Amino acid sequence: MLIAAYAIGARDAFVYVRAEYPLAIVRLEKALADARKAGILGQSVLGSGFACDIRIKAGAGAFVCGEETALIESLEGSRGMPRLKPPFPAEKGYLNKPSNINNVETFANVAWIILNGGAKFAAMGTENSKGTKVFALTGKIRRGGLVEIPMGLTLREVIFGIGGGIRDGKRFKAVQMGGPSGGCIPESLLDTRIDYKELGATGAIMGSGGMVVMDETTCMVNMAKFFLDFTARESCGKCVHCRIGTRRLHEILTRITEGRGKEGDVELLEELCRGIKDGALCGLGQTAPNPVLTTIRYFRDEYDAHICERRCPAGECAALRKFWIDPAKCKGCGACARKCPVKAISGEPRSPYAIDSAKCIGCGSCEGACKFGAVSRV
Amino acid sequence: MEAKNVSLTIDGVKVEVPEGTTVLAAAEKAGIEIPNLCFLKSLAPYGACGVCVVEAEGCPKLLRACATTVREGMVVNSKGERALKARKLAFELLMGDHDGDCLGPCKIECPAHTDCQKYVGEIAEGPTARSTSARSPKGASPTPLRR
């Protein structure tokens, strides 16, 4: 950051951290205090006469504040809402002064490049994307966590190599790349290299570097609904396309997962998604439809199963789940009947119990209660 | 100091305006109407409604006419298919979300297809249960997107 400040002649620098990350703030404060003591920050950086100080701004954690102009608004003490661009922050940023705004990861790369040279940095990665990138590997993966990898590795190498594959011997289904507004990539595209251009071609994005791995038990429609629920709530409410559009998307996805989907809903979703991408003011709205578009692109059959057959292939959507007790395995203990919140299970002790599918709400309590594996999904 | 003039083309019409003028104002000068909702002359542009979007040659994104300042040689298309589509969606979303707060009596056909006359008439006549049949089950106006 200091190098960037020196390059553009900036006296004031800020690190914007979510207030919900107190440990990060404590550590940053200590690092800044140490740097001031060592003369790296302050009136004369390393005795050069160049003055610069870094301050910490704790943000309230709104997702949209990752958007640069919303972050600047928040920095100035206003509500985190994106500004119209142009003017870009480089012309009019913080306090309407020209500002340079970057991710911490980008700044961290600058120091490495200065120390080791640009050629060495560019030697890693692909033609389009150089260097390394940090990913947050999570989900149904054996070894999750933060991983820094050179660009150009394939998704398969990261998920099955570094991540050790899928937990509990389940089958890989998809990976959500780039955070809540990224896209999901199916198994057939696992050999895609991690590169801005190649990822973009799949409909996903590098985005925040999130990598959420999903197995066969994840319903892709429900997954899209989950992410839209997030973006709809995190929408700052400024522009119409994002504020209302994401809510409508979420409504349509909800009715599909609850078995109330209509024919033509998928086309309606696609039309709405493209419109939102085109009309939204900032990155949040422009990327929010990605999970919907990519799940439709790669898992259209799951949408159709929900809408036409009122069936959730992954068995995750509670409203579409039905359970069945195998009389051969049931010992008649009654544990399931005691757990059932709607009293849909009846039977005599020591003889097989049965589920009344008309009463069953598909919550799955019985499945968890059975010690003999007699309850299964239909 | 005299402000510099910038010339641009909007929908095929050449127009010259002072530097710093918005596309919306330039269009007005050229006699071209670009619809808008959240724009108010006396206030700074807010750019929320998305109704005034236009296409510009060489620009990958749609531009909000109310908030975009003109550039020399700019070629603007205010009636392109993409702009019209985005504009229609913005309006559809807004209409679909509004609480029947429009100003009566209606001068045009209701874009939300609500028969307000019938609704108001039936409320006046008495049984409110029947009057609700004129309304959508959700909110005051049936939204085009809640179809």
Short mmCIF file of C-alpha atoms in Angstrom, two decimals:
data_model
loop_
_atom_site.label_atom_id
_atom_site.label_comp_id
_atom_site.label_asym_id
_atom_site.label_seq_id
_atom_site.Cartn_x
_atom_site.Cartn_y
_atom_site.Cartn_z
CA MET A 1 0.00 0.00 0.00
CA LEU A 2 2.85 2.34 0.84
CA ILE A 3 4.42 1.67 -2.53
CA ALA A 4 1.15 2.55 -4.25
CA ALA A 5 0.76 5.65 -2.08
CA TYR A 6 4.30 6.75 -2.97
CA ALA A 7 3.65 6.13 -6.66
CA ILE A 8 0.58 8.34 -6.78
CA GLY A 9 1.59 10.78 -4.05
CA ALA A 10 -1.10 9.93 -1.53
CA ARG A 11 -0.78 11.00 2.11
CA ASP A 12 -3.80 9.16 3.49
CA ALA A 13 -4.47 5.48 3.14
CA PHE A 14 -7.21 3.31 4.59
CA VAL A 15 -7.77 -0.35 5.13
CA TYR A 16 -11.48 -1.18 5.09
CA VAL A 17 -12.25 -4.16 7.30
CA ARG A 18 -15.57 -5.58 8.39
CA ALA A 19 -16.26 -4.76 12.03
CA GLU A 20 -17.30 -8.41 12.39
CA TYR A 21 -13.68 -9.44 12.06
CA PRO A 22 -12.36 -8.10 15.41
CA LEU A 23 -9.29 -10.35 15.37
CA ALA A 24 -8.23 -8.99 11.98
CA ILE A 25 -8.67 -5.44 13.27
CA VAL A 26 -6.65 -6.10 16.43
CA ARG A 27 -3.81 -7.59 14.40
CA LEU A 28 -3.89 -4.80 11.83
CA GLU A 29 -3.83 -2.16 14.59
CA LYS A 30 -0.78 -3.82 16.10
CA ALA A 31 0.96 -4.04 12.73
CA LEU A 32 0.26 -0.36 12.06
CA ALA A 33 1.49 0.66 15.53
CA ASP A 34 4.67 -1.37 15.02
CA ALA A 35 5.19 0.21 11.59
CA ARG A 36 4.76 3.70 13.05
CA LYS A 37 7.27 2.91 15.78
CA ALA A 38 9.74 1.62 13.20
CA GLY A 39 9.34 4.79 11.14
CA ILE A 40 7.78 2.96 8.19
CA LEU A 41 4.61 5.03 8.55
CA GLY A 42 4.30 8.66 9.54
CA GLN A 43 5.68 12.09 8.74
CA SER A 44 8.77 10.79 7.03
CA VAL A 45 8.57 7.22 5.75
CA LEU A 46 11.99 5.60 6.32
CA GLY A 47 13.48 9.08 6.55
CA SER A 48 12.59 9.87 2.94
CA GLY A 49 10.52 12.95 3.73
CA PHE A 50 7.48 11.27 2.16
CA ALA A 51 4.58 11.40 4.61
CA CYS A 52 1.90 8.75 4.67
CA ASP A 53 -0.25 7.06 7.28
CA ILE A 54 -2.64 4.13 7.10
CA ARG A 55 -5.86 4.13 9.10
CA ILE A 56 -8.38 1.38 9.65
CA LYS A 57 -12.03 1.87 8.83
CA ALA A 58 -14.30 -0.76 10.33
CA GLY A 59 -17.28 -1.32 8.05
CA ALA A 60 -20.67 -2.61 9.13
CA GLY A 61 -20.37 -5.66 6.95
CA ALA A 62 -22.69 -4.89 4.05
CA PHE A 63 -21.90 -7.11 1.06
CA VAL A 64 -22.32 -4.22 -1.35
CA CYS A 65 -19.46 -2.35 0.35
CA GLY A 66 -17.14 -4.63 -1.58
CA GLU A 67 -18.15 -2.51 -4.56
CA GLU A 68 -15.58 0.26 -4.78
CA THR A 69 -17.84 3.31 -4.88
CA ALA A 70 -20.13 1.91 -2.16
CA LEU A 71 -17.02 1.34 -0.06
CA ILE A 72 -16.00 4.96 -0.58
CA GLU A 73 -19.47 6.15 0.45
CA SER A 74 -19.17 4.04 3.59
CA LEU A 75 -15.67 5.40 4.22
CA GLU A 76 -17.10 8.92 4.09
CA GLY A 77 -19.70 7.97 6.68
CA SER A 78 -22.67 7.63 4.33
CA ARG A 79 -24.78 4.60 3.59
CA GLY A 80 -22.95 2.07 1.47
CA MET A 81 -24.61 2.65 -1.87
CA PRO A 82 -22.78 2.62 -5.19
CA ARG A 83 -22.22 5.86 -7.05
CA LEU A 84 -22.76 6.38 -10.72
CA LYS A 85 -19.70 5.65 -12.83
CA PRO A 86 -18.12 7.53 -14.51
CA PRO A 87 -16.55 9.41 -12.80
CA PHE A 88 -14.45 6.48 -11.63
CA PRO A 89 -12.63 6.61 -8.27
CA ALA A 90 -9.39 7.40 -10.12
CA GLU A 91 -10.98 10.75 -11.08
CA LYS A 92 -13.31 11.37 -8.13
CA GLY A 93 -13.09 8.95 -5.26
CA TYR A 94 -12.80 9.51 -1.51
CA LEU A 95 -13.98 13.05 -0.70
CA ASN A 96 -14.20 13.57 -4.48
CA LYS A 97 -10.41 13.36 -4.71
CA PRO A 98 -8.69 11.02 -7.17
CA SER A 99 -8.29 7.73 -5.33
CA ASN A 100 -6.70 4.40 -5.90
CA ILE A 101 -8.76 1.54 -4.50
CA ASN A 102 -7.68 -2.06 -4.56
CA ASN A 103 -8.07 -5.37 -2.85
CA VAL A 104 -5.62 -6.20 -0.07
CA GLU A 105 -4.58 -9.22 -2.14
CA THR A 106 -3.62 -6.95 -5.06
CA PHE A 107 -1.51 -4.70 -2.83
CA ALA A 108 0.14 -7.75 -1.31
CA ASN A 109 1.17 -8.83 -4.80
CA VAL A 110 2.82 -5.45 -5.48
CA ALA A 111 5.41 -5.90 -2.75
CA TRP A 112 6.23 -9.41 -3.97
CA ILE A 113 6.60 -8.21 -7.55
CA ILE A 114 8.92 -5.36 -6.52
CA LEU A 115 11.07 -7.78 -4.53
CA ASN A 116 11.16 -10.61 -7.05
CA GLY A 117 10.59 -8.86 -10.35
CA GLY A 118 7.67 -8.83 -12.75
CA ALA A 119 9.11 -11.58 -14.92
CA LYS A 120 9.09 -14.03 -12.05
CA PHE A 121 5.47 -13.17 -11.24
CA ALA A 122 4.42 -13.46 -14.87
CA ALA A 123 6.17 -16.83 -15.11
CA MET A 124 3.38 -18.24 -12.96
CA GLY A 125 -0.09 -18.62 -14.43
CA THR A 126 -1.52 -18.57 -17.94
CA GLU A 127 -1.33 -16.18 -20.91
CA ASN A 128 -4.34 -14.25 -19.62
CA SER A 129 -3.94 -14.53 -15.87
CA LYS A 130 -0.60 -14.23 -14.17
CA GLY A 131 0.62 -14.95 -10.70
CA THR A 132 -1.20 -16.63 -7.87
CA LYS A 133 -4.64 -16.32 -6.35
CA VAL A 134 -6.03 -17.13 -2.92
CA PHE A 135 -9.19 -19.23 -2.77
CA ALA A 136 -11.45 -20.08 0.12
CA LEU A 137 -12.05 -23.77 -0.43
CA THR A 138 -15.13 -24.92 1.46
CA GLY A 139 -18.30 -27.00 1.31
CA LYS A 140 -18.45 -30.77 1.08
CA ILE A 141 -14.72 -31.03 0.74
CA ARG A 142 -12.33 -33.19 2.76
CA ARG A 143 -9.71 -30.50 3.39
CA GLY A 144 -11.09 -26.98 3.29
CA GLY A 145 -9.44 -23.66 4.06
CA LEU A 146 -7.55 -20.87 2.39
CA VAL A 147 -5.33 -21.99 -0.45
CA GLU A 148 -2.98 -19.93 -2.57
CA ILE A 149 -2.37 -21.48 -5.95
CA PRO A 150 -0.73 -20.43 -9.19
CA MET A 151 -3.21 -19.46 -11.88
CA GLY A 152 -3.74 -22.11 -14.52
CA LEU A 153 -4.32 -25.10 -12.23
CA THR A 154 -7.50 -26.93 -13.16
CA LEU A 155 -10.48 -27.00 -10.83
CA ARG A 156 -10.03 -30.78 -10.60
CA GLU A 157 -6.44 -30.35 -9.33
CA VAL A 158 -7.60 -27.94 -6.63
CA ILE A 159 -10.69 -29.84 -5.49
CA PHE A 160 -9.41 -33.40 -5.72
CA GLY A 161 -5.71 -32.68 -5.26
CA ILE A 162 -5.42 -29.95 -2.62
CA GLY A 163 -8.92 -30.41 -1.22
CA GLY A 164 -8.63 -34.18 -1.11
CA GLY A 165 -11.93 -34.77 -2.87
CA ILE A 166 -15.47 -35.05 -1.56
CA ARG A 167 -16.29 -35.82 2.03
CA ASP A 168 -17.99 -39.07 3.11
CA GLY A 169 -17.34 -40.84 -0.18
CA LYS A 170 -20.06 -38.87 -1.96
CA ARG A 171 -20.00 -37.89 -5.62
CA PHE A 172 -18.93 -34.44 -6.77
CA LYS A 173 -21.74 -32.45 -8.33
CA ALA A 174 -20.72 -28.82 -8.82
CA VAL A 175 -18.54 -26.03 -7.49
CA GLN A 176 -19.78 -22.50 -6.91
CA MET A 177 -16.98 -20.18 -7.98
CA GLY A 178 -16.58 -16.55 -7.03
CA GLY A 179 -18.85 -16.14 -4.03
CA PRO A 180 -22.62 -15.64 -3.85
CA SER A 181 -22.70 -13.86 -7.18
CA GLY A 182 -20.46 -16.32 -8.96
CA GLY A 183 -21.56 -19.25 -11.02
CA CYS A 184 -21.59 -22.97 -10.51
CA ILE A 185 -19.47 -25.27 -12.62
CA PRO A 186 -20.49 -28.90 -13.25
CA GLU A 187 -18.33 -32.01 -13.26
CA SER A 188 -18.00 -32.01 -17.05
CA LEU A 189 -16.09 -28.72 -16.85
CA LEU A 190 -13.78 -29.66 -13.98
CA ASP A 191 -10.76 -29.54 -16.26
CA THR A 192 -11.30 -25.81 -16.79
CA ARG A 193 -8.14 -23.94 -15.86
CA ILE A 194 -8.35 -21.25 -13.22
CA ASP A 195 -7.96 -18.22 -15.45
CA TYR A 196 -10.16 -15.13 -15.75
CA LYS A 197 -11.07 -15.82 -19.35
CA GLU A 198 -11.69 -19.55 -19.06
CA LEU A 199 -13.76 -19.19 -15.89
CA GLY A 200 -15.74 -16.39 -17.52
CA ALA A 201 -16.58 -18.66 -20.44
CA THR A 202 -18.29 -21.10 -18.07
CA GLY A 203 -20.55 -18.36 -16.71
CA ALA A 204 -18.75 -18.23 -13.37
CA ILE A 205 -16.34 -15.54 -12.17
CA MET A 206 -13.11 -15.34 -10.19
CA GLY A 207 -14.94 -12.85 -7.94
CA SER A 208 -14.08 -13.07 -4.28
CA GLY A 209 -12.18 -16.32 -4.71
CA GLY A 210 -14.85 -18.39 -3.01
CA MET A 211 -14.95 -22.06 -3.98
CA VAL A 212 -17.93 -23.89 -2.51
CA VAL A 213 -17.93 -27.57 -3.37
CA MET A 214 -21.26 -29.39 -3.56
CA ASP A 215 -21.98 -33.10 -3.66
CA GLU A 216 -24.86 -35.15 -5.01
CA THR A 217 -27.11 -34.31 -2.04
CA THR A 218 -27.24 -30.62 -3.01
CA CYS A 219 -30.25 -29.47 -5.02
CA MET A 220 -29.12 -26.95 -7.59
CA VAL A 221 -32.42 -25.05 -7.62
CA ASN A 222 -32.30 -24.75 -3.85
CA MET A 223 -28.69 -23.63 -4.10
CA ALA A 224 -29.61 -20.86 -6.54
CA LYS A 225 -32.44 -19.87 -4.19
CA PHE A 226 -30.02 -19.73 -1.26
CA PHE A 227 -27.66 -17.36 -3.06
CA LEU A 228 -30.48 -15.19 -4.38
CA ASP A 229 -31.88 -14.94 -0.87
CA PHE A 230 -28.50 -13.54 0.12
CA THR A 231 -28.11 -11.08 -2.76
CA ALA A 232 -31.73 -9.93 -2.53
CA ARG A 233 -31.19 -9.10 1.14
CA GLU A 234 -27.80 -7.53 0.54
CA SER A 235 -29.05 -5.39 -2.34
CA CYS A 236 -28.61 -1.80 -1.18
CA GLY A 237 -31.95 -0.86 -2.72
CA LYS A 238 -30.75 1.94 -4.93
CA CYS A 239 -31.52 0.72 -8.43
CA VAL A 240 -34.75 -0.90 -9.51
CA HIS A 241 -33.32 -3.88 -11.37
CA CYS A 242 -31.39 -5.14 -8.39
CA ARG A 243 -33.78 -4.16 -5.58
CA ILE A 244 -36.95 -5.55 -7.12
CA GLY A 245 -35.49 -7.89 -9.73
CA THR A 246 -33.55 -10.06 -7.29
CA ARG A 247 -36.63 -10.30 -5.08
CA ARG A 248 -38.74 -11.51 -7.99
CA LEU A 249 -36.04 -14.05 -8.89
CA HIS A 250 -36.08 -15.32 -5.32
CA GLU A 251 -39.88 -15.57 -5.35
CA ILE A 252 -39.89 -17.64 -8.53
CA LEU A 253 -37.12 -19.92 -7.23
CA THR A 254 -38.99 -20.35 -3.95
CA ARG A 255 -42.15 -21.45 -5.68
CA ILE A 256 -40.19 -23.92 -7.80
CA THR A 257 -38.55 -25.49 -4.74
CA GLU A 258 -41.91 -25.70 -3.02
CA GLY A 259 -43.45 -27.58 -5.89
CA ARG A 260 -45.51 -24.65 -7.13
CA GLY A 261 -43.42 -23.97 -10.22
CA LYS A 262 -45.17 -23.30 -13.51
CA GLU A 263 -44.29 -24.18 -17.03
CA GLY A 264 -42.35 -21.27 -18.49
CA ASP A 265 -40.79 -20.34 -15.14
CA VAL A 266 -37.31 -21.22 -16.37
CA GLU A 267 -37.70 -18.98 -19.43
CA LEU A 268 -39.08 -16.23 -17.18
CA LEU A 269 -36.05 -16.60 -14.90
CA GLU A 270 -33.66 -16.40 -17.84
CA GLU A 271 -35.36 -13.32 -19.28
CA LEU A 272 -35.35 -11.59 -15.90
CA CYS A 273 -31.72 -12.55 -15.24
CA ARG A 274 -30.50 -11.10 -18.51
CA GLY A 275 -32.49 -7.92 -17.89
CA ILE A 276 -31.06 -7.48 -14.39
CA LYS A 277 -27.50 -8.05 -15.63
CA ASP A 278 -28.02 -5.36 -18.23
CA GLY A 279 -29.82 -2.77 -16.16
CA ALA A 280 -28.33 -2.97 -12.67
CA LEU A 281 -26.15 -0.11 -11.49
CA CYS A 282 -23.25 -1.94 -9.89
CA GLY A 283 -21.44 -5.22 -9.78
CA LEU A 284 -23.76 -6.70 -7.18
CA GLY A 285 -26.82 -6.54 -9.40
CA GLN A 286 -24.93 -7.29 -12.58
CA THR A 287 -23.59 -10.54 -11.17
CA ALA A 288 -26.42 -11.56 -8.82
CA PRO A 289 -28.21 -13.60 -11.53
CA ASN A 290 -25.09 -15.74 -12.19
CA PRO A 291 -26.03 -18.63 -9.88
CA VAL A 292 -29.46 -18.83 -11.52
CA LEU A 293 -28.15 -18.62 -15.09
CA THR A 294 -25.42 -21.21 -14.56
CA THR A 295 -27.63 -23.70 -12.73
CA ILE A 296 -30.17 -23.42 -15.54
CA ARG A 297 -27.39 -23.86 -18.09
CA TYR A 298 -25.88 -26.97 -16.52
CA PHE A 299 -28.72 -28.45 -14.48
CA ARG A 300 -31.82 -27.66 -16.50
CA ASP A 301 -33.08 -31.22 -15.84
CA GLU A 302 -33.32 -30.45 -12.12
CA TYR A 303 -35.47 -27.38 -12.76
CA ASP A 304 -37.70 -29.45 -15.05
CA ALA A 305 -38.00 -32.23 -12.46
CA HIS A 306 -39.17 -29.69 -9.85
CA ILE A 307 -41.62 -27.99 -12.19
CA CYS A 308 -43.02 -30.83 -14.29
CA GLU A 309 -42.71 -33.83 -11.98
CA ARG A 310 -42.90 -32.03 -8.61
CA ARG A 311 -39.77 -33.92 -7.65
CA CYS A 312 -36.43 -32.84 -6.20
CA PRO A 313 -33.80 -35.19 -7.67
CA ALA A 314 -31.28 -34.44 -4.91
CA GLY A 315 -33.93 -34.94 -2.23
CA GLU A 316 -33.12 -31.63 -0.54
CA CYS A 317 -36.28 -29.58 -1.07
CA ALA A 318 -38.39 -30.40 1.99
CA ALA A 319 -41.71 -29.64 0.31
CA LEU A 320 -41.01 -32.21 -2.39
CA ARG A 321 -39.56 -34.96 -0.21
CA LYS A 322 -41.46 -38.08 0.72
CA PHE A 323 -40.26 -40.76 3.11
CA TRP A 324 -40.97 -44.42 3.31
CA ILE A 325 -40.42 -47.04 6.03
CA ASP A 326 -39.07 -50.36 4.86
CA PRO A 327 -41.19 -52.96 6.75
CA ALA A 328 -38.38 -55.49 6.49
CA LYS A 329 -35.96 -53.24 8.36
CA CYS A 330 -38.40 -51.61 10.82
CA LYS A 331 -38.20 -53.09 14.31
CA GLY A 332 -41.30 -51.25 15.49
CA CYS A 333 -39.50 -49.19 18.14
CA GLY A 334 -41.60 -46.10 17.47
CA ALA A 335 -38.68 -43.64 17.67
CA CYS A 336 -39.72 -42.09 14.36
CA ALA A 337 -43.33 -41.64 15.43
CA ARG A 338 -42.21 -39.82 18.58
CA LYS A 339 -40.00 -37.47 16.57
CA CYS A 340 -42.58 -36.72 13.85
CA PRO A 341 -43.78 -33.12 14.37
CA VAL A 342 -47.05 -33.67 12.47
CA LYS A 343 -47.93 -37.14 13.78
CA ALA A 344 -47.86 -38.62 10.30
CA ILE A 345 -46.36 -41.93 11.50
CA SER A 346 -48.51 -44.59 13.11
CA GLY A 347 -48.18 -48.26 14.06
CA GLU A 348 -48.14 -50.78 16.88
CA PRO A 349 -44.97 -51.37 18.93
CA ARG A 350 -42.83 -54.24 17.66
CA SER A 351 -44.56 -54.31 14.27
CA PRO A 352 -43.62 -52.12 11.25
CA TYR A 353 -44.68 -48.48 11.34
CA ALA A 354 -45.99 -46.55 8.31
CA ILE A 355 -45.92 -42.92 7.13
CA ASP A 356 -49.10 -41.21 6.01
CA SER A 357 -47.82 -39.38 2.95
CA ALA A 358 -50.78 -37.00 2.99
CA LYS A 359 -49.72 -35.69 6.42
CA CYS A 360 -45.94 -35.89 5.87
CA ILE A 361 -44.23 -32.51 5.44
CA GLY A 362 -40.91 -34.01 4.36
CA CYS A 363 -38.90 -32.61 7.28
CA GLY A 364 -36.78 -35.75 7.58
CA SER A 365 -36.91 -36.01 11.40
CA CYS A 366 -37.86 -39.71 11.10
CA GLU A 367 -34.84 -40.43 8.94
CA GLY A 368 -32.57 -39.05 11.63
CA ALA A 369 -34.43 -40.81 14.43
CA CYS A 370 -34.28 -44.33 12.97
CA LYS A 371 -31.41 -46.43 14.30
CA PHE A 372 -31.99 -49.25 11.83
CA GLY A 373 -31.84 -47.37 8.52
CA ALA A 374 -35.43 -48.30 7.78
CA VAL A 375 -36.50 -44.80 6.73
CA SER A 376 -35.53 -43.83 3.21
CA ARG A 377 -36.47 -41.22 0.66
CA VAL A 378 -38.92 -42.11 -2.07
CA MET B 1 -14.27 31.78 -20.13
CA GLU B 2 -16.65 30.34 -22.68
CA ALA B 3 -17.41 26.63 -22.18
CA LYS B 4 -16.25 24.37 -24.97
CA ASN B 5 -18.87 22.83 -27.21
CA VAL B 6 -19.17 19.12 -27.86
CA SER B 7 -20.98 17.61 -30.81
CA LEU B 8 -22.64 14.23 -30.79
CA THR B 9 -25.29 12.24 -32.61
CA ILE B 10 -28.47 11.01 -30.96
CA ASP B 11 -30.77 8.74 -32.98
CA GLY B 12 -29.17 10.10 -36.15
CA VAL B 13 -29.67 13.74 -35.16
CA LYS B 14 -26.50 15.85 -34.84
CA VAL B 15 -26.50 18.16 -31.85
CA GLU B 16 -23.98 20.54 -30.32
CA VAL B 17 -24.03 21.21 -26.58
CA PRO B 18 -21.67 22.73 -24.00
CA GLU B 19 -19.15 20.42 -22.36
CA GLY B 20 -20.50 18.72 -19.26
CA THR B 21 -24.06 18.46 -20.57
CA THR B 22 -25.83 15.17 -19.91
CA VAL B 23 -27.05 12.92 -22.71
CA LEU B 24 -30.59 13.52 -21.46
CA ALA B 25 -30.26 17.29 -21.77
CA ALA B 26 -28.60 16.99 -25.16
CA ALA B 27 -31.44 14.80 -26.39
CA GLU B 28 -33.95 17.35 -25.15
CA LYS B 29 -32.15 20.00 -27.17
CA ALA B 30 -32.27 17.76 -30.24
CA GLY B 31 -36.00 17.33 -29.73
CA ILE B 32 -35.69 13.68 -28.74
CA GLU B 33 -37.59 12.47 -25.72
CA ILE B 34 -35.87 9.96 -23.48
CA PRO B 35 -38.30 8.73 -20.84
CA ASN B 36 -37.18 9.01 -17.22
CA LEU B 37 -38.60 8.69 -13.74
CA CYS B 38 -36.16 9.43 -10.94
CA PHE B 39 -34.54 12.39 -12.69
CA LEU B 40 -35.42 15.86 -11.43
CA LYS B 41 -33.90 18.91 -13.07
CA SER B 42 -33.29 20.72 -9.80
CA LEU B 43 -31.44 17.82 -8.18
CA ALA B 44 -28.23 15.95 -8.93
CA PRO B 45 -28.83 12.80 -10.98
CA TYR B 46 -29.46 9.72 -8.85
CA GLY B 47 -29.59 7.08 -11.55
CA ALA B 48 -31.78 4.57 -9.76
CA CYS B 49 -34.83 3.91 -11.92
CA GLY B 50 -33.03 2.68 -15.01
CA VAL B 51 -35.77 4.01 -17.30
CA CYS B 52 -33.55 6.49 -19.17
CA VAL B 53 -30.99 3.92 -20.34
CA VAL B 54 -29.56 4.38 -23.84
CA GLU B 55 -27.05 2.57 -26.00
CA ALA B 56 -23.84 4.23 -27.15
CA GLU B 57 -21.57 2.99 -29.90
CA GLY B 58 -18.40 1.40 -28.57
CA CYS B 59 -19.75 1.17 -25.03
CA PRO B 60 -20.41 -2.36 -23.78
CA LYS B 61 -22.81 -1.23 -21.07
CA LEU B 62 -26.10 0.59 -21.20
CA LEU B 63 -25.75 4.20 -20.08
CA ARG B 64 -28.10 6.16 -17.89
CA ALA B 65 -28.85 9.25 -19.99
CA CYS B 66 -29.58 11.38 -16.92
CA ALA B 67 -26.15 10.82 -15.44
CA THR B 68 -23.85 10.42 -18.44
CA THR B 69 -22.04 13.48 -19.68
CA VAL B 70 -21.56 13.82 -23.41
CA ARG B 71 -18.27 13.09 -25.15
CA GLU B 72 -17.09 14.48 -28.45
CA GLY B 73 -18.25 12.34 -31.37
CA MET B 74 -20.51 10.16 -29.21
CA VAL B 75 -23.12 8.16 -31.16
CA VAL B 76 -26.15 7.50 -28.98
CA ASN B 77 -29.07 5.26 -29.82
CA SER B 78 -31.98 5.89 -27.48
CA LYS B 79 -34.34 3.46 -29.15
CA GLY B 80 -32.18 0.37 -29.59
CA GLU B 81 -33.76 -2.99 -28.84
CA ARG B 82 -31.48 -3.60 -25.87
CA ALA B 83 -32.23 -0.21 -24.30
CA LEU B 84 -35.96 -0.59 -24.86
CA LYS B 85 -35.91 -4.03 -23.26
CA ALA B 86 -34.04 -2.82 -20.18
CA ARG B 87 -36.33 0.20 -19.95
CA LYS B 88 -39.42 -1.96 -20.18
CA LEU B 89 -38.12 -4.30 -17.49
CA ALA B 90 -37.30 -1.40 -15.16
CA PHE B 91 -40.81 -0.06 -15.56
CA GLU B 92 -42.38 -3.50 -15.25
CA LEU B 93 -40.48 -4.15 -12.02
CA LEU B 94 -41.47 -0.77 -10.58
CA MET B 95 -45.12 -1.17 -11.54
CA GLY B 96 -45.15 -4.68 -10.17
CA ASP B 97 -43.97 -3.42 -6.82
CA HIS B 98 -46.07 -0.36 -6.35
CA ASP B 99 -48.90 -0.03 -3.89
CA GLY B 100 -51.63 1.40 -6.06
CA ASP B 101 -50.37 4.87 -5.28
CA CYS B 102 -50.93 6.23 -8.77
CA LEU B 103 -52.76 9.44 -9.45
CA GLY B 104 -56.35 9.13 -10.64
CA PRO B 105 -58.37 9.39 -12.77
CA CYS B 106 -56.48 7.11 -15.15
CA LYS B 107 -55.47 8.79 -18.34
CA ILE B 108 -54.04 5.71 -19.98
CA GLU B 109 -54.75 2.01 -19.77
CA CYS B 110 -53.35 0.70 -16.50
CA PRO B 111 -50.00 -0.98 -17.13
CA ALA B 112 -50.70 -3.28 -14.22
CA HIS B 113 -54.11 -4.21 -15.66
CA THR B 114 -55.97 -3.33 -12.49
CA ASP B 115 -59.59 -2.32 -12.87
CA CYS B 116 -59.45 0.45 -10.27
CA GLN B 117 -62.80 1.98 -11.25
CA LYS B 118 -64.53 -1.30 -10.56
CA TYR B 119 -62.57 -1.75 -7.35
CA VAL B 120 -63.39 1.68 -5.99
CA GLY B 121 -67.00 1.37 -7.14
CA GLU B 122 -67.49 -1.92 -5.37
CA ILE B 123 -65.98 -0.63 -2.15
CA ALA B 124 -68.50 2.23 -2.25
CA GLU B 125 -71.37 -0.15 -2.86
CA GLY B 126 -70.77 -2.24 0.20
CA PRO B 127 -69.54 -5.81 0.47
CA THR B 128 -65.80 -5.41 0.59
CA ALA B 129 -65.25 -9.12 0.04
CA ARG B 130 -66.46 -8.81 -3.52
CA SER B 131 -64.46 -5.71 -4.22
CA THR B 132 -61.22 -7.57 -3.61
CA SER B 133 -61.97 -9.73 -6.65
CA ALA B 134 -61.03 -6.76 -8.77
CA ARG B 135 -57.60 -6.80 -7.19
CA SER B 136 -54.81 -9.27 -7.44
CA PRO B 137 -54.44 -11.69 -4.55
CA LYS B 138 -51.05 -10.15 -3.75
CA GLY B 139 -50.75 -6.41 -3.29
CA ALA B 140 -52.89 -3.76 -4.84
CA SER B 141 -51.78 -4.29 -8.38
CA PRO B 142 -51.23 -7.58 -10.12
CA THR B 143 -47.70 -7.44 -11.24
CA PRO B 144 -46.73 -8.38 -14.72
CA LEU B 145 -43.93 -10.47 -13.27
CA ARG B 146 -46.06 -12.26 -10.75
CA ARG B 147 -47.85 -13.83 -13.68
#
